[in-house]
XYZ file of C-alpha atoms in Angstrom:
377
model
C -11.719 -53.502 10.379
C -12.715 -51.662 13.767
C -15.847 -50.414 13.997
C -16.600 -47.442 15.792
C -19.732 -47.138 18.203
C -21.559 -43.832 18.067
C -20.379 -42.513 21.252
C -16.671 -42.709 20.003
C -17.907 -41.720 16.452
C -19.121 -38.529 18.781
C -16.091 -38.107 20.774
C -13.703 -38.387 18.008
C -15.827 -35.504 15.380
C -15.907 -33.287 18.563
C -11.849 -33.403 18.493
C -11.542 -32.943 14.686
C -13.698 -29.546 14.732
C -11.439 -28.734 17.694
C -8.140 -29.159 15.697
C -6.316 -26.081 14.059
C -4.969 -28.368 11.546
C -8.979 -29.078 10.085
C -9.842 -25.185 10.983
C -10.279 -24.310 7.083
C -9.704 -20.689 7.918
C -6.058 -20.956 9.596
C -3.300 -22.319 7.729
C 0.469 -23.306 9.081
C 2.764 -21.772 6.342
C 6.979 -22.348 6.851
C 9.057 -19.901 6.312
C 12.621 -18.968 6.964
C 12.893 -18.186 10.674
C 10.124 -20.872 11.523
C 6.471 -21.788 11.087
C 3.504 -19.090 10.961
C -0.240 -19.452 11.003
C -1.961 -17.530 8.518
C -6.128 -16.819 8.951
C -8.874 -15.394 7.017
C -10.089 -12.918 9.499
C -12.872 -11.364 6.682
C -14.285 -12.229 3.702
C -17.214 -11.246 1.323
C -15.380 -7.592 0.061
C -14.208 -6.747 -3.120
C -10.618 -5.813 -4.842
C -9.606 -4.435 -1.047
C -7.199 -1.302 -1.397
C -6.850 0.804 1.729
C -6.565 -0.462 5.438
C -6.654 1.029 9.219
C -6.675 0.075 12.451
C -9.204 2.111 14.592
C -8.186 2.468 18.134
C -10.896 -0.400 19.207
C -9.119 -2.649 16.843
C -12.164 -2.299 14.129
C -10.946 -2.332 11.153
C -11.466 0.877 8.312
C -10.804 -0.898 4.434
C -11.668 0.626 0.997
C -12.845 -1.364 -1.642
C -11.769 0.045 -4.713
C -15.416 0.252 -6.648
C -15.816 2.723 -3.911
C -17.387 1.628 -1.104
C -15.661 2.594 2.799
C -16.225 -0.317 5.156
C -15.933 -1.080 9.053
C -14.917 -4.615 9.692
C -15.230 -5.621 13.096
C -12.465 -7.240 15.265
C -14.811 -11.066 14.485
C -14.675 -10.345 10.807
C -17.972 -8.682 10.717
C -18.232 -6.464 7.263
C -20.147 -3.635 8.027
C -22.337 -1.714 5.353
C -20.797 0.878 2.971
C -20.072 4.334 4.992
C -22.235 6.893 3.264
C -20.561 10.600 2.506
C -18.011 9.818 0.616
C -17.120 11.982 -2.417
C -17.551 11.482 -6.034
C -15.808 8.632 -7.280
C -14.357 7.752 -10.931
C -14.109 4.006 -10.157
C -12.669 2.325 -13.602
C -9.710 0.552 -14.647
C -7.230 1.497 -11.727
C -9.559 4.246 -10.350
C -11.572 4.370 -7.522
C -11.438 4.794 -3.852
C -7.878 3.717 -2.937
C -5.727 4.797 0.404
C -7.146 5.498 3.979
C -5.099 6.519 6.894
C -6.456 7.966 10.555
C -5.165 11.748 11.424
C -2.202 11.712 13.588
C -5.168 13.320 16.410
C -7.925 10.887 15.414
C -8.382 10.020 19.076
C -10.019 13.326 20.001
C -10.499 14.570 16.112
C -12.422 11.198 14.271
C -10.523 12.598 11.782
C -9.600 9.791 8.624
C -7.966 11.055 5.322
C -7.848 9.036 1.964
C -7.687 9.035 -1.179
C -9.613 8.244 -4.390
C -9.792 9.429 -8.429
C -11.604 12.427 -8.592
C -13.723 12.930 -11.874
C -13.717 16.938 -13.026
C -12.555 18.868 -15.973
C -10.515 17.497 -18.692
C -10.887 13.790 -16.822
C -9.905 12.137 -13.707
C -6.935 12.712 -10.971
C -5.354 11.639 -7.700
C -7.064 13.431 -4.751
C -6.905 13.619 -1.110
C -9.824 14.408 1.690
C -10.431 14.183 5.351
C -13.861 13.494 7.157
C -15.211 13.102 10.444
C -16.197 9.097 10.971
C -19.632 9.265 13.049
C -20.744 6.266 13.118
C -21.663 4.833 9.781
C -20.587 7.731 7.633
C -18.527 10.411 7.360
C -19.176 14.031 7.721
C -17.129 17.231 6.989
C -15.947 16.084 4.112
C -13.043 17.812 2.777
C -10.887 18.066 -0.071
C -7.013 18.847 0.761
C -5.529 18.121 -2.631
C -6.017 17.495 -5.934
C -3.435 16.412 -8.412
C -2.930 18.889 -11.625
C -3.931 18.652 -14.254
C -6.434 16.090 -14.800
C -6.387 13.720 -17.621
C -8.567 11.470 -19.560
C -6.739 7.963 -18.433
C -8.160 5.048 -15.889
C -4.384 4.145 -14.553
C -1.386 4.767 -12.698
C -2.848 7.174 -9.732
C -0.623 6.107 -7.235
C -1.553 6.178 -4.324
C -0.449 6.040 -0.609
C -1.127 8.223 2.130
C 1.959 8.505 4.988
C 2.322 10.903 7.869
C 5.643 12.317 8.106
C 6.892 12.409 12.148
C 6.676 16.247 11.933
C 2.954 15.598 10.990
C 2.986 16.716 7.166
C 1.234 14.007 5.313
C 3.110 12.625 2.232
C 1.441 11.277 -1.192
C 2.669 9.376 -3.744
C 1.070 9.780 -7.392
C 1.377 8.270 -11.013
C 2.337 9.448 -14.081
C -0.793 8.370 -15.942
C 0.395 6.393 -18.113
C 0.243 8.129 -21.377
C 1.807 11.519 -19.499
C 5.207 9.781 -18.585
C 7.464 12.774 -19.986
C 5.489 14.841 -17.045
C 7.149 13.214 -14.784
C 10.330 14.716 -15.367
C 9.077 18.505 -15.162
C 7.635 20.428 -12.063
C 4.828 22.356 -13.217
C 2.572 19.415 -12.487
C 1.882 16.751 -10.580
C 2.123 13.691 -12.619
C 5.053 11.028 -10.967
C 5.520 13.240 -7.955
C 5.420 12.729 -4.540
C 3.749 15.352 -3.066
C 4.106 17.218 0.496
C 1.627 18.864 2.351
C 0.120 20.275 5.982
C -3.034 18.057 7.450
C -4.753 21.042 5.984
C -3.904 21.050 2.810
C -1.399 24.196 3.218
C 2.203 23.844 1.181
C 5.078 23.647 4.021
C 7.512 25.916 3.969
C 10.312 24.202 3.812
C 9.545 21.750 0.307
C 12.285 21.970 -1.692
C 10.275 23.745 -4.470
C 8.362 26.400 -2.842
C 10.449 29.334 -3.842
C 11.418 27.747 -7.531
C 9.390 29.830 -10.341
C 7.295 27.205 -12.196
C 7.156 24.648 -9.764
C 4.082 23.574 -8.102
C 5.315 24.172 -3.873
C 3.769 20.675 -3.108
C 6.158 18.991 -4.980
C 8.788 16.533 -2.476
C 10.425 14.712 -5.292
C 9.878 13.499 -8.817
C 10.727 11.339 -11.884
C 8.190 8.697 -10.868
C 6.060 6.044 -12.362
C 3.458 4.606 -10.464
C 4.130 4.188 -6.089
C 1.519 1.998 -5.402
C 3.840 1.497 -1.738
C 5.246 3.733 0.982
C 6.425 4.073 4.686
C 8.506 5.514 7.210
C 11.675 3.827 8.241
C 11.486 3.603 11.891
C 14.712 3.960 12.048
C 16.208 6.532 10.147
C 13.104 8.512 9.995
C 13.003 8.551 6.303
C 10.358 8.062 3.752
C 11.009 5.005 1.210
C 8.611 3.992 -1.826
C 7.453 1.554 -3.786
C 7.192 1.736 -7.731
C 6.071 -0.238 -10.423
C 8.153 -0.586 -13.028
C 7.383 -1.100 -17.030
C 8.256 -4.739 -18.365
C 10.909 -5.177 -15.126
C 12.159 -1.979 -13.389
C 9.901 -2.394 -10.510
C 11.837 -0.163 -7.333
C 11.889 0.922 -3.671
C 13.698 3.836 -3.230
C 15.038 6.612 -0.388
C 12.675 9.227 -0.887
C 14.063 12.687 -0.579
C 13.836 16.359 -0.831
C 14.186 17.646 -4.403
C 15.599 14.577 -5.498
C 14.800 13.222 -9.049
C 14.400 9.306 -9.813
C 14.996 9.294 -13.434
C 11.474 7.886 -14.853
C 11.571 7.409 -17.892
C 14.727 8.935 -18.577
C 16.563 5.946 -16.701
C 15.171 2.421 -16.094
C 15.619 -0.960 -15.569
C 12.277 -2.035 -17.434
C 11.641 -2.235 -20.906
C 7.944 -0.759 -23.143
C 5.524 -4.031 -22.720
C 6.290 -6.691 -25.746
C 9.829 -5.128 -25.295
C 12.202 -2.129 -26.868
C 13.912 -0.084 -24.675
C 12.835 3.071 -22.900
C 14.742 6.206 -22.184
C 18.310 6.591 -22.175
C 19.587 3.717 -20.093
C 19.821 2.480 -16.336
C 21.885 5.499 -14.923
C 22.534 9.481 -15.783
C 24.120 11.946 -13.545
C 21.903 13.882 -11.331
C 19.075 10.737 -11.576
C 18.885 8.232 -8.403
C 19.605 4.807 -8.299
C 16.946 2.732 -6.345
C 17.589 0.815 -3.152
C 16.771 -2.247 -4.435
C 14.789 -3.541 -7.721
C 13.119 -6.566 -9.690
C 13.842 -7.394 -13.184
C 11.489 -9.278 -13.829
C 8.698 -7.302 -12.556
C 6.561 -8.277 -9.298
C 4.065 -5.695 -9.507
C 4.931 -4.397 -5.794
C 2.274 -2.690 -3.628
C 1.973 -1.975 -0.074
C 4.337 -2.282 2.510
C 5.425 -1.457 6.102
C 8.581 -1.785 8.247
C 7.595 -4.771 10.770
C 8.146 -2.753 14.766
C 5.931 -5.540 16.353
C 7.119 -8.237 19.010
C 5.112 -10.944 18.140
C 7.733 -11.363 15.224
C 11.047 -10.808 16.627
C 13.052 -12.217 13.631
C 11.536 -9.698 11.378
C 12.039 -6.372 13.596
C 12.805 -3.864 11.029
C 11.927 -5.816 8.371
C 10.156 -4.773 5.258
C 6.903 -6.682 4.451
C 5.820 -5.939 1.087
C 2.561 -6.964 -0.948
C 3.142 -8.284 -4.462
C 0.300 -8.004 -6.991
C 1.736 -9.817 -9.991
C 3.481 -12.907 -7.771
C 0.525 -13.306 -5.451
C 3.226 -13.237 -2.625
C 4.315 -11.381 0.880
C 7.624 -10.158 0.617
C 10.142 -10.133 3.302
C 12.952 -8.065 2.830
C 15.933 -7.803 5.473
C 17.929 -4.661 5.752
C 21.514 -3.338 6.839
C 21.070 0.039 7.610
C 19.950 1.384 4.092
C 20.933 -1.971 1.991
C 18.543 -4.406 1.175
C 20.644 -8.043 2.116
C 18.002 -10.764 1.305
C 14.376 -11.526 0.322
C 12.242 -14.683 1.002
C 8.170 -14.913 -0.665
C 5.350 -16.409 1.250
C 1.852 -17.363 0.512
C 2.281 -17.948 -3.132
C 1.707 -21.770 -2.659
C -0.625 -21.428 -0.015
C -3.055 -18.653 -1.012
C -2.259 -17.272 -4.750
C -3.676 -13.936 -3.984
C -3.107 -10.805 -5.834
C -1.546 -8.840 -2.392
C -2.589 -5.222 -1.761
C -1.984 -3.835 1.175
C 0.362 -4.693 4.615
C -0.698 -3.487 7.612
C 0.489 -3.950 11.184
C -2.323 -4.290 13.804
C -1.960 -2.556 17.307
C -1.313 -6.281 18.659
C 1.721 -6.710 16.964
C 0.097 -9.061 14.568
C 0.096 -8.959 10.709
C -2.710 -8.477 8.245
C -2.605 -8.488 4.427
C -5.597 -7.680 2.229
C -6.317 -9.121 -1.292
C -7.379 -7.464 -4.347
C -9.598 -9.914 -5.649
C -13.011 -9.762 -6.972
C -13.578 -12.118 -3.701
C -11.041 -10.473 -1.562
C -10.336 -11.066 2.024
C -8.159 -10.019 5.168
C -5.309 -12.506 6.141
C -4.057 -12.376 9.456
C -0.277 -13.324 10.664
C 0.785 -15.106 13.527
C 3.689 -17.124 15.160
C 2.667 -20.428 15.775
């Protein structure tokens, strides 16, 4: 056997800690259009929700027990922000979206959205602030979902500016209100429309309908846990869980109603059927579905360069099969799907998020969660 003196003993540990393929944080991970490196960029938070870029390439998370954090571009975690609202944080409930105003560069403006206790129980709601350092002033509430109920799940919710700068969110039916979902007077399985001021636009579909609440964009939802803009056609899509199967992306649009839980493709947990069937006149059909269910969660439509082979792709976090999903698209069909980072990480996936240097970062929701970057090799 050949021993090793200490100087090459020396020599040959300072190459190891060198090595990528030792670096315990980065991980090579193949996929279908070649090898990516996947690193933890942060760790130490907790069941992650929300994510932002900031302009200086900080990073702006929520942690659903409702805490706001700045992690810095090294992985620092910052302290909790302090200002932020009350907070039911139970079950599904706490602080949950954050997106930057369209202005934020001049404004400091951020927007997100959390369960709001009050009257009668808990409900989806919607605030900006003014980020100043390490909290948030001018606090204020732009929406609140109608009526409140006594129920710790299905509040939705994402947060997505529209290009004519109306902010769309999506909301749950709470569960145990499902049949609301199907009638306008509230806002249980909506998606709703409004200004960045909280102001109704005047062109939603429902505005001048008697009985309708004017904020209402579409409905017959369950639970959109996922939405974006396609780049391309300009159009909002979301992402819905399902029951037992049935989970759905769809082509959101005006006025349009998605059929939950008249029409599904998911079945009542421990099985029976639900509703009617899988299609009724006057209900949509969505893009694309699972049967059985992922649990789907937040996605984006890849624009980036540092992934050329996914341009206009849809990245989508799964909660249930602790994977990334790729999805590629011709024009409004979805033609194929590949999962990553089961194997390699088994994470519950949150939220997708593309950083201004074209990279990729996913965020867990796990009692230890963490931020996963995404790079070619």
């Amino acid at each position: 056997m050949t021993l090793l003196t200490p100087l090459r003993k020396l020599s040959l540990l300072a190459c190891l800690a060198l090595s990528p393929l030792v670096d315990a944080k980065t991980l090579e991970v193949k996929t279908e259009t070649g090898t990516i490196q996947v690193k933890t960029v942060a760790e130490g938070l907790q069941n992650l929700w929300g994510m932002a870029f900031l302009p200086d390439s900080r990073m702006l998370v929520t942690e659903r027990a409702g805490r706001m954090r700045i992690v810095g571009a090294d992985g620092t975690v910052g302290a909790p922000l302090a200002g932020l609202p009350d907070i039911y944080a139970h079950g599904q409930g706490g602080l949950l979206d954050v997106v930057l105003a369209p202005d934020f560069a001049t404004s400091k403006r951020i927007y997100f959205s959390y369960s709001e206790p009050g009257t009668g129980g808990n409900s989806t709601a919607v605030s900006y602030a003014t980020l100043a350092g390490d909290k948030l002033e001018k606090v204020t509430r732009v929406f609140s979902q109608q009526p409140k109920i006594d129920s710790s799940a299905h509040f939705g919710s994402r947060l997505v500016w529209a290009p004519d700068g109306t902010l769309f969110i999506t909301l749950g039916d709470r569960y145990s209100q499902k049949d609301k979902a199907q009638t306008l007077d509230n806002h249980q399985g909506k998606v709703v429309r409004i200004n960045a001021d909280g102001t109704v636009p005047t062109d939603n579909p429902y505005v001048k309908t008697a009985g309708a609440l004017p904020e209402i964009w579409s409905y017959g939802h369950r639970n959109m846990q996922g939405a974006a803009i396609n780049p391309i056609t300009k159009k909002l899509w979301t992402g819905e869980h399902g029951p037992q199967g049935g989970d759905e992306l769809n082509i959101d649009e005006a006025g349009k109603n998605y059929g939950w839980p008249v029409i599904t493709y998911g079945e009542n947990y421990g099985g029976g059927k639900i509703g009617e069937g899988t299609h009724k006149e006057g209900m949509e059909q969505p893009v694309y579905k699972w049967v059985p269910s992922i649990a789907t969660a937040g996605f984006i439509f890849y624009t980036g360069d540092k992934f050329p082979q996914w341009k206009n792709n849809i990245l989508l976090a799964s909660l249930r099969e602790q994977t990334l999903v790729r999805l590629t698209l011709d024009g409004d069909k979805i033609t194929g799907e590949e999962r990553l980072l089961k194997k390699e990480l088994g994470q519950r996936f949150r939220s997708v998020v593309q950083g201004p240097d074209g990279l990729i970062y996913v965020v867990s929701d796990e009692s230890k969660a963490k931020i996963y970057q995404l790079s070619p090799k």
